[in-house]
PDB file of C-alpha atoms in Angstrom:
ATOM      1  CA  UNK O   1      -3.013   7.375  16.477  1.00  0.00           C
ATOM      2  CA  UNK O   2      -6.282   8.000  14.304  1.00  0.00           C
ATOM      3  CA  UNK O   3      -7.114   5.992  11.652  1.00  0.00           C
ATOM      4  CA  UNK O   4     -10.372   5.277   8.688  1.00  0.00           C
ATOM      5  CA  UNK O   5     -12.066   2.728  10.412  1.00  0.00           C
ATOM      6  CA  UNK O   6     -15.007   0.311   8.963  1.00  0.00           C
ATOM      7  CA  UNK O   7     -17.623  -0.151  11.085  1.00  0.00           C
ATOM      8  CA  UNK O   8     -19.599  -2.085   9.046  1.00  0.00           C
ATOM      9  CA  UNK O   9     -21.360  -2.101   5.486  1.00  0.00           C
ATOM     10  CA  UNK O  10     -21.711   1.839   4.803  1.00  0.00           C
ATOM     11  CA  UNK O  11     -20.189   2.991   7.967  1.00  0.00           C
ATOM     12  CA  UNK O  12     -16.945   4.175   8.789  1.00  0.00           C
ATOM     13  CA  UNK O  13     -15.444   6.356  11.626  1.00  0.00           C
ATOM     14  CA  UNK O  14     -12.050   7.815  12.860  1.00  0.00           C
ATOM     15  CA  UNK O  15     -11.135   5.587  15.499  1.00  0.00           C
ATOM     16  CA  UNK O  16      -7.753   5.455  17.717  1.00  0.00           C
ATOM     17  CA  UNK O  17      -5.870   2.572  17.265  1.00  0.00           C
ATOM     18  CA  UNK O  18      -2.357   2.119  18.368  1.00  0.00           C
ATOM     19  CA  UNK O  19       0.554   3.220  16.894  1.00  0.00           C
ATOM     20  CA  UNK O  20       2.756   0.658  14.428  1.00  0.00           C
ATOM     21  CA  UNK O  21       5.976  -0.509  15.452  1.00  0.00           C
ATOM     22  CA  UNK O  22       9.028  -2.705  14.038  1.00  0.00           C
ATOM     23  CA  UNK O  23       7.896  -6.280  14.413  1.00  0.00           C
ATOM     24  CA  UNK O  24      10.148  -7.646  12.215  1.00  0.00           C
ATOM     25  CA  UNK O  25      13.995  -6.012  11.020  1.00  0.00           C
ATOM     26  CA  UNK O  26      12.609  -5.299   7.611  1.00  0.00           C
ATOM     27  CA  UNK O  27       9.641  -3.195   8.816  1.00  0.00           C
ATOM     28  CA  UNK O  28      10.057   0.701   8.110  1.00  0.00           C
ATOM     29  CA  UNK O  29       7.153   3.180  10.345  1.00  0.00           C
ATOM     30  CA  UNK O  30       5.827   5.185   7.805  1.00  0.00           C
ATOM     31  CA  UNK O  31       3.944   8.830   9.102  1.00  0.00           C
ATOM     32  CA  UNK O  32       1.537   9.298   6.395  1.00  0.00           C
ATOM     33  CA  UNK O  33       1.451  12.356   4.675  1.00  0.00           C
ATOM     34  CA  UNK O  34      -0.921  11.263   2.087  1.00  0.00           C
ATOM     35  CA  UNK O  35      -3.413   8.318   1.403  1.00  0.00           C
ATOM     36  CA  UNK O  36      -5.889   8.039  -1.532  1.00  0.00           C
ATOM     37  CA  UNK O  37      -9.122   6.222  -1.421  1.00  0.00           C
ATOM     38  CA  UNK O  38      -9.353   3.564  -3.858  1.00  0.00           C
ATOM     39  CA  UNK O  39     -12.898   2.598  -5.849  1.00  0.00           C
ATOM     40  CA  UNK O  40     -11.688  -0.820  -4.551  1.00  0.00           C
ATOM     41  CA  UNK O  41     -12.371   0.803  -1.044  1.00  0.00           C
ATOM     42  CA  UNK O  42     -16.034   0.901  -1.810  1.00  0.00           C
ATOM     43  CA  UNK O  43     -16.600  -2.480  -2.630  1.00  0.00           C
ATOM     44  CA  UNK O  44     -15.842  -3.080   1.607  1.00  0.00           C
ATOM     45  CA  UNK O  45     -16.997   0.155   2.736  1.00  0.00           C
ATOM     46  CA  UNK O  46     -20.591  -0.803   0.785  1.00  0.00           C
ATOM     47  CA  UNK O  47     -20.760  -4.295   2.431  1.00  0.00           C
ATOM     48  CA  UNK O  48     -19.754  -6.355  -0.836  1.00  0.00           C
ATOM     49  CA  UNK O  49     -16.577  -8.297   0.898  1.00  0.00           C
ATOM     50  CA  UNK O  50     -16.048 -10.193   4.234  1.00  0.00           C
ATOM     51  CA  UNK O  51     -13.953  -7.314   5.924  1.00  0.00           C
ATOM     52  CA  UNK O  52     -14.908  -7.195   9.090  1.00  0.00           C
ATOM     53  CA  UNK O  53     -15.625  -4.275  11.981  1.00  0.00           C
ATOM     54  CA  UNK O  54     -12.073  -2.747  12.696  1.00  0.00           C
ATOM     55  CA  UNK O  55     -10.314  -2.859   9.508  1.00  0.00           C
ATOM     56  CA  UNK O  56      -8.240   0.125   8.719  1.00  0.00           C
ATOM     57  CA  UNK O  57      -8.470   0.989   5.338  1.00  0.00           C
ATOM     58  CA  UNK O  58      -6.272   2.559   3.039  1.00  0.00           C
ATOM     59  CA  UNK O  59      -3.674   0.890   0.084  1.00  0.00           C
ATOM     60  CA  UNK O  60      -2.229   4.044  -1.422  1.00  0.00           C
ATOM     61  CA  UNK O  61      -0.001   5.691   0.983  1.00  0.00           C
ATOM     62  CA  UNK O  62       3.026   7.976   1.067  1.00  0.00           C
ATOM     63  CA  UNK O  63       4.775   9.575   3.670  1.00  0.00           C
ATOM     64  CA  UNK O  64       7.846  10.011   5.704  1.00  0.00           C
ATOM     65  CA  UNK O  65      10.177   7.266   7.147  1.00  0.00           C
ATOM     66  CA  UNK O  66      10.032   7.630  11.053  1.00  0.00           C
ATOM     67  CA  UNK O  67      12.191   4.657  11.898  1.00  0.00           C
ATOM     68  CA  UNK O  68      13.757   1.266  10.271  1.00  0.00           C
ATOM     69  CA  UNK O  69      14.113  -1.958  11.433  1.00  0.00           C
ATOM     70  CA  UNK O  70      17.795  -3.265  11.677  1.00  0.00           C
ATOM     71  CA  UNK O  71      17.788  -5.394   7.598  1.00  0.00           C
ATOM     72  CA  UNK O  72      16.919  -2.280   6.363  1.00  0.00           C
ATOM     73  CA  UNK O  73      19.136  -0.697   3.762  1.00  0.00           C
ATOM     74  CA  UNK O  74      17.753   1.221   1.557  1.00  0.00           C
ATOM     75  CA  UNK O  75      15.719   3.827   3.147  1.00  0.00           C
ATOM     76  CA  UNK O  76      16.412   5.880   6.123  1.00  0.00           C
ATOM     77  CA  UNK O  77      14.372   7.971   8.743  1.00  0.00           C
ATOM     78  CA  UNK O  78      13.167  10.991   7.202  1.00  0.00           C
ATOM     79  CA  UNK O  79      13.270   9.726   3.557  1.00  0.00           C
ATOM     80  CA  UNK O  80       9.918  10.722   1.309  1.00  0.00           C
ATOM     81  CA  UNK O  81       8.246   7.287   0.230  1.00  0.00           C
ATOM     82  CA  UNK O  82       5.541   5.688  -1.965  1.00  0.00           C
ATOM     83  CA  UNK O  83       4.625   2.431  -1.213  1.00  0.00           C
ATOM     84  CA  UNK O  84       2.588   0.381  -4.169  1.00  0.00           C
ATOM     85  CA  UNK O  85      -0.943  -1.408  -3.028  1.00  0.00           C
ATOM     86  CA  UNK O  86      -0.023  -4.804  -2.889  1.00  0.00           C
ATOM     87  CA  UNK O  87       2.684  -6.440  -0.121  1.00  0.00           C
ATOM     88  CA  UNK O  88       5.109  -8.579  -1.426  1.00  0.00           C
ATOM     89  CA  UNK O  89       8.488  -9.774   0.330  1.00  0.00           C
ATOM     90  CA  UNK O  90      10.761  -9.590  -3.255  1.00  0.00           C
ATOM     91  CA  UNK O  91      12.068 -12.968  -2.091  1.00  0.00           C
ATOM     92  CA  UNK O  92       9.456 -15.931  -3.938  1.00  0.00           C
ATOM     93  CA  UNK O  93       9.403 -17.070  -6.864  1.00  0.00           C
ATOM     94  CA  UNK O  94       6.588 -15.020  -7.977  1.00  0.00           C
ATOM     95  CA  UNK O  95       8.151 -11.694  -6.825  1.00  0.00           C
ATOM     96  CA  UNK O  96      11.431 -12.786  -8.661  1.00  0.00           C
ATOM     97  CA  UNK O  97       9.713 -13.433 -12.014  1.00  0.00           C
ATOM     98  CA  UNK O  98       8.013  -9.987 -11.320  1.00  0.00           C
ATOM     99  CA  UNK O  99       4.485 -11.157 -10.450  1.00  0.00           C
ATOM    100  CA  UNK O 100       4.615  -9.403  -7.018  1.00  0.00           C
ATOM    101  CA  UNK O 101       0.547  -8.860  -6.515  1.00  0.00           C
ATOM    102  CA  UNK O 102       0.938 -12.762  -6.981  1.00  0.00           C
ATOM    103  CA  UNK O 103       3.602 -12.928  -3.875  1.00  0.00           C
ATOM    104  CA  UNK O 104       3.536 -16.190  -2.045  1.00  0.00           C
ATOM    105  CA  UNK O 105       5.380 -15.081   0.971  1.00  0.00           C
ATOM    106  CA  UNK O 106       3.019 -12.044   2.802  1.00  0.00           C
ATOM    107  CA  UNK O 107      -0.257 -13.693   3.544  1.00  0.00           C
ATOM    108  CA  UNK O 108      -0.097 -17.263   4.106  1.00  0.00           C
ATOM    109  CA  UNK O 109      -2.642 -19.598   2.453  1.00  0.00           C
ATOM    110  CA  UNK O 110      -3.192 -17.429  -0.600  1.00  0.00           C
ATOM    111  CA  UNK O 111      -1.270 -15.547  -2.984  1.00  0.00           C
ATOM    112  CA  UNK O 112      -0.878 -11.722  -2.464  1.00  0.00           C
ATOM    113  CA  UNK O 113      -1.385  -9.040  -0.054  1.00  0.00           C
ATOM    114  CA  UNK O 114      -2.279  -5.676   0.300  1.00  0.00           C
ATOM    115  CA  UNK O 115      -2.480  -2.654   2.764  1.00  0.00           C
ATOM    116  CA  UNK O 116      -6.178  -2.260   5.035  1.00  0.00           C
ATOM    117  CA  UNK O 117      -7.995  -4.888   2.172  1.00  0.00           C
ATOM    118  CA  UNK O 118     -10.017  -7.488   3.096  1.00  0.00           C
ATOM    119  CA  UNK O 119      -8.292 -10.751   3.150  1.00  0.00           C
ATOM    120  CA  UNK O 120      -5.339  -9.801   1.757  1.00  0.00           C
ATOM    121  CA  UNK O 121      -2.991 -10.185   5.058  1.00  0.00           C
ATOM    122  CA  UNK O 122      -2.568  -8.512   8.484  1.00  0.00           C
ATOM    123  CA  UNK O 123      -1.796  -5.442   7.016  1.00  0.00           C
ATOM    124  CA  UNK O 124      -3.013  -2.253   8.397  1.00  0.00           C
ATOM    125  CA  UNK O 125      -4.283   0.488   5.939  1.00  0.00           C
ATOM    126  CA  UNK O 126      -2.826   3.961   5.247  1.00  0.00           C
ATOM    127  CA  UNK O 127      -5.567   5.770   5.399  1.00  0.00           C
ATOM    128  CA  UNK O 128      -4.061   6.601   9.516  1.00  0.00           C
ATOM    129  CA  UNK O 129      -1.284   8.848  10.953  1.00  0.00           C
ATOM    130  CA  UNK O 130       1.517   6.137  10.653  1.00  0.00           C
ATOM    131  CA  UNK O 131       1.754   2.487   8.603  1.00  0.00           C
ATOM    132  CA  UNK O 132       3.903  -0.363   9.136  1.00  0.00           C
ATOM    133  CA  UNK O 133       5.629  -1.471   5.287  1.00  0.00           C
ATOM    134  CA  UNK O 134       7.008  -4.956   5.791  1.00  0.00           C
ATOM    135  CA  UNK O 135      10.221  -5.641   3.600  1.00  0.00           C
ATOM    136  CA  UNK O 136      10.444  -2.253   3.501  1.00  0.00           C
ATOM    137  CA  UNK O 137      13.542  -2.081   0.981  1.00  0.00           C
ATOM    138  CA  UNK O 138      11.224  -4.212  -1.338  1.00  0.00           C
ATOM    139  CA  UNK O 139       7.935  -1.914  -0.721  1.00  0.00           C
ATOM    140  CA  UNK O 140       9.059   1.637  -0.229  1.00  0.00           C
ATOM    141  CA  UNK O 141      10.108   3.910  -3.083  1.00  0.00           C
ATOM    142  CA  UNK O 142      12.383   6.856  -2.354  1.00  0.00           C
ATOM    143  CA  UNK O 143      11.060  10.189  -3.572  1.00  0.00           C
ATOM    144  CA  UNK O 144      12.785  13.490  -3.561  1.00  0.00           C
ATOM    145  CA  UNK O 145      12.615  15.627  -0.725  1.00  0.00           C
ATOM    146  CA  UNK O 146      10.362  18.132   0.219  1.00  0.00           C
ATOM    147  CA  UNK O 147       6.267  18.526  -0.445  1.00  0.00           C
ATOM    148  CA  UNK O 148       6.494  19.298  -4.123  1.00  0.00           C
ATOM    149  CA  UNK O 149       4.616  17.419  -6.413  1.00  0.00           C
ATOM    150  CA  UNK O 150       2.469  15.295  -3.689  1.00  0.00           C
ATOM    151  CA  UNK O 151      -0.931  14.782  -5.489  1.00  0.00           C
ATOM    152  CA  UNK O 152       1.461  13.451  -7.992  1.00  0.00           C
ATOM    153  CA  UNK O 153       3.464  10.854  -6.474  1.00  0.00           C
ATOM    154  CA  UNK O 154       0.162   9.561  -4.914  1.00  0.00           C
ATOM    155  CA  UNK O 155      -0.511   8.264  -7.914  1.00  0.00           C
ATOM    156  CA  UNK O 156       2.458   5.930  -7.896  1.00  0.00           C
ATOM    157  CA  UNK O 157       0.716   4.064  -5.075  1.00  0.00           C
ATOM    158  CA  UNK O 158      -2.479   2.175  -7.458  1.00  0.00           C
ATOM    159  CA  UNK O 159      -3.673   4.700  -9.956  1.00  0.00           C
ATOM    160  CA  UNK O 160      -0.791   4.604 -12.715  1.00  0.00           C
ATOM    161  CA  UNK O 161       0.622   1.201 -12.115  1.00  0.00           C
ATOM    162  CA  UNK O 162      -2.637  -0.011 -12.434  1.00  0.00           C
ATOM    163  CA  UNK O 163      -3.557   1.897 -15.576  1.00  0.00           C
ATOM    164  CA  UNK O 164       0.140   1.208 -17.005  1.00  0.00           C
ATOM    165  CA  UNK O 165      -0.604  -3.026 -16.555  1.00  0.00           C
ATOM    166  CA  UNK O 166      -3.693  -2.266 -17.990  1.00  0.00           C
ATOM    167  CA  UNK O 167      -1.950  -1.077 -21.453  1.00  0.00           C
ATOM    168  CA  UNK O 168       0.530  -3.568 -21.225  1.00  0.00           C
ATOM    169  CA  UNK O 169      -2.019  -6.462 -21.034  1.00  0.00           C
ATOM    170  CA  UNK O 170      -3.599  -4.935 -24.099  1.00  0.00           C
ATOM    171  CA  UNK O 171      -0.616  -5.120 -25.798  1.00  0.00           C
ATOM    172  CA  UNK O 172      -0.482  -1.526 -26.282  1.00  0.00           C
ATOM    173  CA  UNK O 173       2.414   0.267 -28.230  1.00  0.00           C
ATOM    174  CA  UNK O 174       4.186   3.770 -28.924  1.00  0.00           C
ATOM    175  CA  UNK O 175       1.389   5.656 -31.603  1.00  0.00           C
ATOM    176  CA  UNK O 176      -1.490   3.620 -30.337  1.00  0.00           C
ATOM    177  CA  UNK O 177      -4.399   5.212 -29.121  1.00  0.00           C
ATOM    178  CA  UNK O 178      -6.342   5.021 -25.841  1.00  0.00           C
ATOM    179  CA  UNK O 179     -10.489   6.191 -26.349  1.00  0.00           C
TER     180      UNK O 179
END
């Protein structure tokens, strides 16, 4: 498959990189029908991180369930799914008390994990034909069928959860305004 590629600080190619597949039963394949590019993105693609040659990038994607490993329940080949930035298994104790960028069990030695970012797990990115969503039931939203609306639900992925915990850490309230 071809996927975004960094090559190092300000360089980037389409590279082909193999294919995903179920490595553990609560994977889902994911063909990607859509993946944003994230300012967070730029901070690796302009050589401020550690990410090294060969990561894919990409931690806003959406797409199509191609196949499901045998735990998961909730989704089903050919279902329409966002999957948020960050990686979390919905099992620890962070995840339970919602605090699921803060997940202990994804990325061992440090809390949290994300999609193609540097340090933040063995995750590939989106930004590729297909991406593998560990605890899938946990990590994969269910949209309606179809094509309509897909600029839209994109934004599910970073852009308006990020801007929602934003408010809420601001202790923002109905009639309040944003300038």
């Amino acid at each position: 498959m071809r996927a975004v590629n960094y090559d190092g600080p300000n360089k980037v190619s389409i590279k082909d990189v193999p294919i995903p597949t179920i490595e553990h039963p609560d994977d889902a394949i994911i063909r990607v029908t859509t993946a944003a590019i994230c300012g967070s993105d730029l901070h690796m693609y302009q050589g401020r991180t550690a990410a090294e040659a060969g990561l894919t990038f990409g931690h806003e994607n959406m797409g199509i369930v191609e196949s499901v490993g045998a735990g998961v329940s909730l989704i089903k080949k050919g279902d329409r799914v966002v999957m948020p930035f960050n990686v979390a298994d919905g099992r620890c104790r962070n995840c339970e008390e919602g605090r699921t960028a803060y997940c202990t069990g994804v990325n061992p030695g440090f809390a949290g994990g994300a999609y193609g970012y540097v340090a933040m797990g063995p995750y590939r990115g989106g930004q590729a034909q297909y991406v593998r969503v560990p605890y899938a039931d946990f990590n994969a939203l269910t949209l309606p069928p179809g094509t309509e609306h897909e600029a839209d639900f994109a934004l599910l992925a970073d852009i308006f959860p990020t801007g929602w915990h934003g408010l809420e850490l601001a202790g923002f309230r109905p009639g309040m305004l944003v300038t």
